[in-house]
Tab-separated table of C-alpha atoms and ligand atoms in Angstrom:
chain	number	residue	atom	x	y	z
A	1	UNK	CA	-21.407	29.103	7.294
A	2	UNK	CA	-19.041	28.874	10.381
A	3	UNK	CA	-15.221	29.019	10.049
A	4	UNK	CA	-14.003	26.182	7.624
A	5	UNK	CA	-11.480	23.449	8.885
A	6	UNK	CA	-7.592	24.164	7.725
A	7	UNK	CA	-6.161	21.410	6.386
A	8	UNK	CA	-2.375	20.841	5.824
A	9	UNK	CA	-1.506	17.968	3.670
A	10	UNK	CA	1.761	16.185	4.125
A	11	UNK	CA	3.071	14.671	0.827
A	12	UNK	CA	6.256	12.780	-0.820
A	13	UNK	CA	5.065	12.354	-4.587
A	14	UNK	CA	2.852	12.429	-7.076
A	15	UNK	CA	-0.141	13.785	-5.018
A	16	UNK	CA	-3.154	12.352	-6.803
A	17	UNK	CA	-5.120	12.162	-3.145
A	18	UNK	CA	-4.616	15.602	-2.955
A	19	UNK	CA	-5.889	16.494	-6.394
A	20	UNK	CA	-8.779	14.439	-5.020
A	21	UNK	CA	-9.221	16.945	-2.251
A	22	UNK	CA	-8.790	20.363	-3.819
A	23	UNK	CA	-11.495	18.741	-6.279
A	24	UNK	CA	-13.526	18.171	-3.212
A	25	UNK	CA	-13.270	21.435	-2.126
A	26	UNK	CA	-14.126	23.305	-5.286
A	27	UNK	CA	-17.626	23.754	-4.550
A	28	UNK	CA	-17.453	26.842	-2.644
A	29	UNK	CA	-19.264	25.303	0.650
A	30	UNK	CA	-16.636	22.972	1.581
A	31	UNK	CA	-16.271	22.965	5.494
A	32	UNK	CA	-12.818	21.961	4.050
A	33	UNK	CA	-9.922	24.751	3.464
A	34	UNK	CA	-6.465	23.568	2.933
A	35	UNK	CA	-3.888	26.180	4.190
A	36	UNK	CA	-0.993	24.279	3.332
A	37	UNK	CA	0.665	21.346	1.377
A	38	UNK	CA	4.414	20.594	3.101
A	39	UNK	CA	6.517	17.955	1.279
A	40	UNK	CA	10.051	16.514	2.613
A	41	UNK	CA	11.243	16.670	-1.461
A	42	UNK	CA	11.179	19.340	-3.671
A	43	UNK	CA	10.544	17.766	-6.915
A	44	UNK	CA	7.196	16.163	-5.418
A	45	UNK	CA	4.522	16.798	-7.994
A	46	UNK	CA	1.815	17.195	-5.492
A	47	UNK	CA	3.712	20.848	-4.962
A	48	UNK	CA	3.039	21.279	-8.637
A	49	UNK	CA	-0.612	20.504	-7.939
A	50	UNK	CA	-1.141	22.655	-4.842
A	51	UNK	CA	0.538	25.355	-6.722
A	52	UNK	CA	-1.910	25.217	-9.555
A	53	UNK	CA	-4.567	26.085	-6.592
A	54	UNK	CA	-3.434	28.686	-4.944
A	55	UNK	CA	-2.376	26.822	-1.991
A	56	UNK	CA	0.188	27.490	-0.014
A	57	UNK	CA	3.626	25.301	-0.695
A	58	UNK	CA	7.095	24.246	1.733
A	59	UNK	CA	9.647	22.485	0.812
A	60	UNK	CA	10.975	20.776	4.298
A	61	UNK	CA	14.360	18.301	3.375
A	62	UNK	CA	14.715	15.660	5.975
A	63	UNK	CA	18.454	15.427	4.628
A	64	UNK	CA	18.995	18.358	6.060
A	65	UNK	CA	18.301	17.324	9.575
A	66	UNK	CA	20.296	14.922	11.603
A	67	UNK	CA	17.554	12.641	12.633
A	68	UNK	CA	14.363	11.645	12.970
A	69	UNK	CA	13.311	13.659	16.256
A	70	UNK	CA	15.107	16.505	14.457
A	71	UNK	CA	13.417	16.465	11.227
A	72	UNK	CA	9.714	15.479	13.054
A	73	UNK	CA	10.687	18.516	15.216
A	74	UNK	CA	11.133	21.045	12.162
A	75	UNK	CA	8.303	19.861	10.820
A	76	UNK	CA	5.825	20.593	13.680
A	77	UNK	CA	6.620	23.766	13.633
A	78	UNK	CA	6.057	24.621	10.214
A	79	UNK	CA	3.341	22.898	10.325
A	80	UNK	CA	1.982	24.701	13.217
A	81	UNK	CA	2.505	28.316	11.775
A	82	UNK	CA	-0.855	27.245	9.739
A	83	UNK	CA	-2.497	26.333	12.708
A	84	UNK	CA	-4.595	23.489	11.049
A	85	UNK	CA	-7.477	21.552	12.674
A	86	UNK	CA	-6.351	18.521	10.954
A	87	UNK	CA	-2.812	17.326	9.044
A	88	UNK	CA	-3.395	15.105	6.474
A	89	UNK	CA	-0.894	12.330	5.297
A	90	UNK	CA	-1.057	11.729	1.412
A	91	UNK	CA	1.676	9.239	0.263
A	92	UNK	CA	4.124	10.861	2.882
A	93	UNK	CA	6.845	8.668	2.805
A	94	UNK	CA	8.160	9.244	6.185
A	95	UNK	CA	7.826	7.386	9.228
A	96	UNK	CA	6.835	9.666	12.218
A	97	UNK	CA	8.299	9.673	15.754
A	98	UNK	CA	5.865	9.114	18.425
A	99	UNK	CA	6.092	12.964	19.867
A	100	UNK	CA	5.181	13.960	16.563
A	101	UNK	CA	1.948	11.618	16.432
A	102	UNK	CA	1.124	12.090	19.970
A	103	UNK	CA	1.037	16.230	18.927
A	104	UNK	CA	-1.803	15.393	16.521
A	105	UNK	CA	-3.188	13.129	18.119
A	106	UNK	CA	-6.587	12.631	17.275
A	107	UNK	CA	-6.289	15.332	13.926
A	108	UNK	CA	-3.978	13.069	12.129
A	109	UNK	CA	-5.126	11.080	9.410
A	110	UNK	CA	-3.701	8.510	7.016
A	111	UNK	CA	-4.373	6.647	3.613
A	112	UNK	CA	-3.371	3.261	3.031
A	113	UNK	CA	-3.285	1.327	-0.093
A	114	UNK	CA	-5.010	-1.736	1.476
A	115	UNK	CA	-7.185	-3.391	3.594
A	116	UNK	CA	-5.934	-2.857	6.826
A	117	UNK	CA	-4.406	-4.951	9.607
A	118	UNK	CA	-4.245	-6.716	5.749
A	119	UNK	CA	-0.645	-5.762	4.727
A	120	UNK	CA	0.954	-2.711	6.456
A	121	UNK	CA	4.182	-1.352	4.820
A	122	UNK	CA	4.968	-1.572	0.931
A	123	UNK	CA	4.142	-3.623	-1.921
A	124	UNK	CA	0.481	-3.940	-1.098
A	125	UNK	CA	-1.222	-5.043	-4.037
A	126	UNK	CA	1.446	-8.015	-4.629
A	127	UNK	CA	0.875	-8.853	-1.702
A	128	UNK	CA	-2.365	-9.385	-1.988
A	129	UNK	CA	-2.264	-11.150	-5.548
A	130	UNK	CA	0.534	-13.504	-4.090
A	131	UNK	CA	-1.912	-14.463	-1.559
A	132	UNK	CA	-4.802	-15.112	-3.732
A	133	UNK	CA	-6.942	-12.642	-1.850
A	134	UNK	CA	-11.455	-12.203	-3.493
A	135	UNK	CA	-10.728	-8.801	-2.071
A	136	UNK	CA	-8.621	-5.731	-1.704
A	137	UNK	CA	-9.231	-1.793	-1.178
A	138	UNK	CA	-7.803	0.786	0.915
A	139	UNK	CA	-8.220	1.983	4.220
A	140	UNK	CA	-8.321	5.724	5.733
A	141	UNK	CA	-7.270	5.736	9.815
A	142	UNK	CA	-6.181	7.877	12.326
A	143	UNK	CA	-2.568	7.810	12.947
A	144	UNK	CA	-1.422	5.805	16.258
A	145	UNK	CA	2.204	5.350	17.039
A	146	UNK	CA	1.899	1.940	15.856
A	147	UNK	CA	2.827	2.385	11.848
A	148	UNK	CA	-0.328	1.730	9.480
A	149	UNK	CA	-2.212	0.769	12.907
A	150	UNK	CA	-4.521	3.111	14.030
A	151	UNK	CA	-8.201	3.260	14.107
A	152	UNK	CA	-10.005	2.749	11.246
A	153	UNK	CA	-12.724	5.564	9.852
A	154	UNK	CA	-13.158	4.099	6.516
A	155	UNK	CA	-12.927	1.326	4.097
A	156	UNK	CA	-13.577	0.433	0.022
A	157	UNK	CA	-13.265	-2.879	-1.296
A	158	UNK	CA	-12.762	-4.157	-4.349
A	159	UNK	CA	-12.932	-7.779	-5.989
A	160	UNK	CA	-9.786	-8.774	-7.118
A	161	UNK	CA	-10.223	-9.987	-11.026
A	162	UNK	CA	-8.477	-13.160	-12.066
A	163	UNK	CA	-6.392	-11.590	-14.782
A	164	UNK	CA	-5.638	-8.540	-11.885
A	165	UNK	CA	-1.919	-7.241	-12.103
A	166	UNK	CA	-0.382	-5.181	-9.389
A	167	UNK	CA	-0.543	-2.226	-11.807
A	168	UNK	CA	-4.344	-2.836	-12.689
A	169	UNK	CA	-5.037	-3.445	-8.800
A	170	UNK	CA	-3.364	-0.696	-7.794
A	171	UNK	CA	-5.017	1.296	-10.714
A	172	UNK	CA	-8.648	0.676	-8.810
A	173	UNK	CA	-7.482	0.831	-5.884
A	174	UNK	CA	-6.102	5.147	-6.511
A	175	UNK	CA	-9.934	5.932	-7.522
A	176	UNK	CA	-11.628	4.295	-4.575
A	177	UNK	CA	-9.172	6.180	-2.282
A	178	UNK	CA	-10.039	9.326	-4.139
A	179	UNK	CA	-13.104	8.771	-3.422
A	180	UNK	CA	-13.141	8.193	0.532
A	181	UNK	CA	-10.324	10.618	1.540
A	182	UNK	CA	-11.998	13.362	0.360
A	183	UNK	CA	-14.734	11.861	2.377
A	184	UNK	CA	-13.428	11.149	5.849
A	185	UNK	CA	-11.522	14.830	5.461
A	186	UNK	CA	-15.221	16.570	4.925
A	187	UNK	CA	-16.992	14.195	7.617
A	188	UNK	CA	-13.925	15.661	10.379
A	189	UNK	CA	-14.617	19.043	9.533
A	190	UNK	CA	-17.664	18.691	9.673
A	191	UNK	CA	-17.226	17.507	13.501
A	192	UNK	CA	-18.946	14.149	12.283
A	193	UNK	CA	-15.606	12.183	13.098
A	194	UNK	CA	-13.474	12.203	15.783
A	195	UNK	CA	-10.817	9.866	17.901
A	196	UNK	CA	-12.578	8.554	20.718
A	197	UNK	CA	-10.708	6.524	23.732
A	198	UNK	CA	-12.248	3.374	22.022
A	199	UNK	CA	-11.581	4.148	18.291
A	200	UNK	CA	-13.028	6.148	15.698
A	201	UNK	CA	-16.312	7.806	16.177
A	202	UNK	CA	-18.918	8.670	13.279
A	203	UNK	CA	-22.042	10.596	14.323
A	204	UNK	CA	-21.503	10.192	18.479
A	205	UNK	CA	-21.408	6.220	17.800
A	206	UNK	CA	-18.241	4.385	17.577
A	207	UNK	CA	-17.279	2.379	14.223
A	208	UNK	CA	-17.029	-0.947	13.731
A	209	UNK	CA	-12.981	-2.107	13.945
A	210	UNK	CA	-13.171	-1.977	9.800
A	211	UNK	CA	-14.391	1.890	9.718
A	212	UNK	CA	-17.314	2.541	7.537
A	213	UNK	CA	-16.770	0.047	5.049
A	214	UNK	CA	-17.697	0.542	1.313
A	215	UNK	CA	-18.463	-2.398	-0.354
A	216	UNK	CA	-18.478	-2.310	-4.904
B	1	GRF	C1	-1.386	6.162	-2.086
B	1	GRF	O1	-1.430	4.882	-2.638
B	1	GRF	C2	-1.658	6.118	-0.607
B	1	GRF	O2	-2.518	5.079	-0.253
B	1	GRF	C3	-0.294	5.905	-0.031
B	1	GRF	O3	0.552	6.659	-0.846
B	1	GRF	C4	0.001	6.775	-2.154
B	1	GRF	C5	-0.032	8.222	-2.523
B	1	GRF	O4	-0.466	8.405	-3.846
B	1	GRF	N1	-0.248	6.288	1.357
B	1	GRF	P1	-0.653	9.866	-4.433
B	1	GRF	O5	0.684	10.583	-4.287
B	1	GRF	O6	-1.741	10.522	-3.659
B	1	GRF	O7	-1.002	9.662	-5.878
């Protein structure tokens, strides 16, 4: 097999997507290898988690910088002593300045707990209960400068229930992204996906302006 893709994973909490990942990778054949899991707070579980696997762990305290452009600064560098193919955003609660998207640009790639353009920003599944939406899911995308905005590779929906709470949306919503992060990571390093100067590309052909969309 030729040289797996390094992965670092960017995270601010509980890390579930990651678990999702190192699950995906168990298999031995991944194309996937994640070299690193950076988090800007120490007491983030998904440390814990990456821990348990062998993987790599920093600790990187935005407090501790005076700025943004300061902190984003820090932060490529660590990143970049891994020298990963693609970084990996997995409930990093951080908004990025644009040198540090335009970097990765193109290897950057971000989970969102919604239908995107549908509700960018917090609070997503209220959101979408408060405005009666059939349908809700979650959206994986490159990251643009433009927050939550960037192409879209892939989307899973969900029907909303009519006794749905946030908690029990949100509660569907974590196991379809656990299911298509893992998936849009593997399809990059697999060179099946990549940022094209019209949007996200899957095979040589560009997607649709929804991503692959997974309908249950
Ligand atoms: C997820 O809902 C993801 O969509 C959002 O942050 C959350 C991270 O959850 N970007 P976890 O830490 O992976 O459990």
């Amino acid at each position: 097999m030729s040289q797996p893709c390094d992965v670092v994973v960017l995270l601010s909490g509980t890390g579930s997507n990651l678990q999702a990942l190192i699950d995906s990778t168990a298999t031995g054949d991944s194309p996937v290898r994640i070299s690193a899991v950076i988090s800007n707070r120490a007491d983030a579980y998904g440390l814990q988690r990456a821990r348990d696997a062998g993987i790599a762990t920093r600790t990187l305290d935005h407090k501790a910088f005076e700025g943004r452009e300061a902190f984003d600064a820090a932060l490529v560098e660590l990143i970049d002593t891994f020298n990963p193919k693609l970084v990996v955003l997995a409930g990093f609660m951080r908004i990025l300045s644009a040198g540090f998207v335009r970097h990765y640009q193109g290897r950057l790639l971000n989970i969102h707990p919604s239908l995107l353009p549908k509700y960018k920003g917090l609070h997503t599944h209220q959101r979408a209960l408060d405005a009666g939406d059939r349908e809700h899911g979650c959206s994986v995308h490159f990251v643009t400068e433009e927050l939550d905005g960037g192409p879209l590779v892939v989307q899973a929906v969900i029907p909303v229930e009519l006794h749905d709470s946030a908690q029990s949306l949100a509660h569907r919503v974590h196991a379809q992204e656990h299911r298509i992060y893992p998936m849009a990571v593997r399809w990059f390093a697999q060179g099946r996906l990549s940022l094209g100067e019209q949007g996200a590309m899957l095979d040589g052909q560009l997607l649709a302006a929804s991503g692959h969309l997974i309908r249950n």
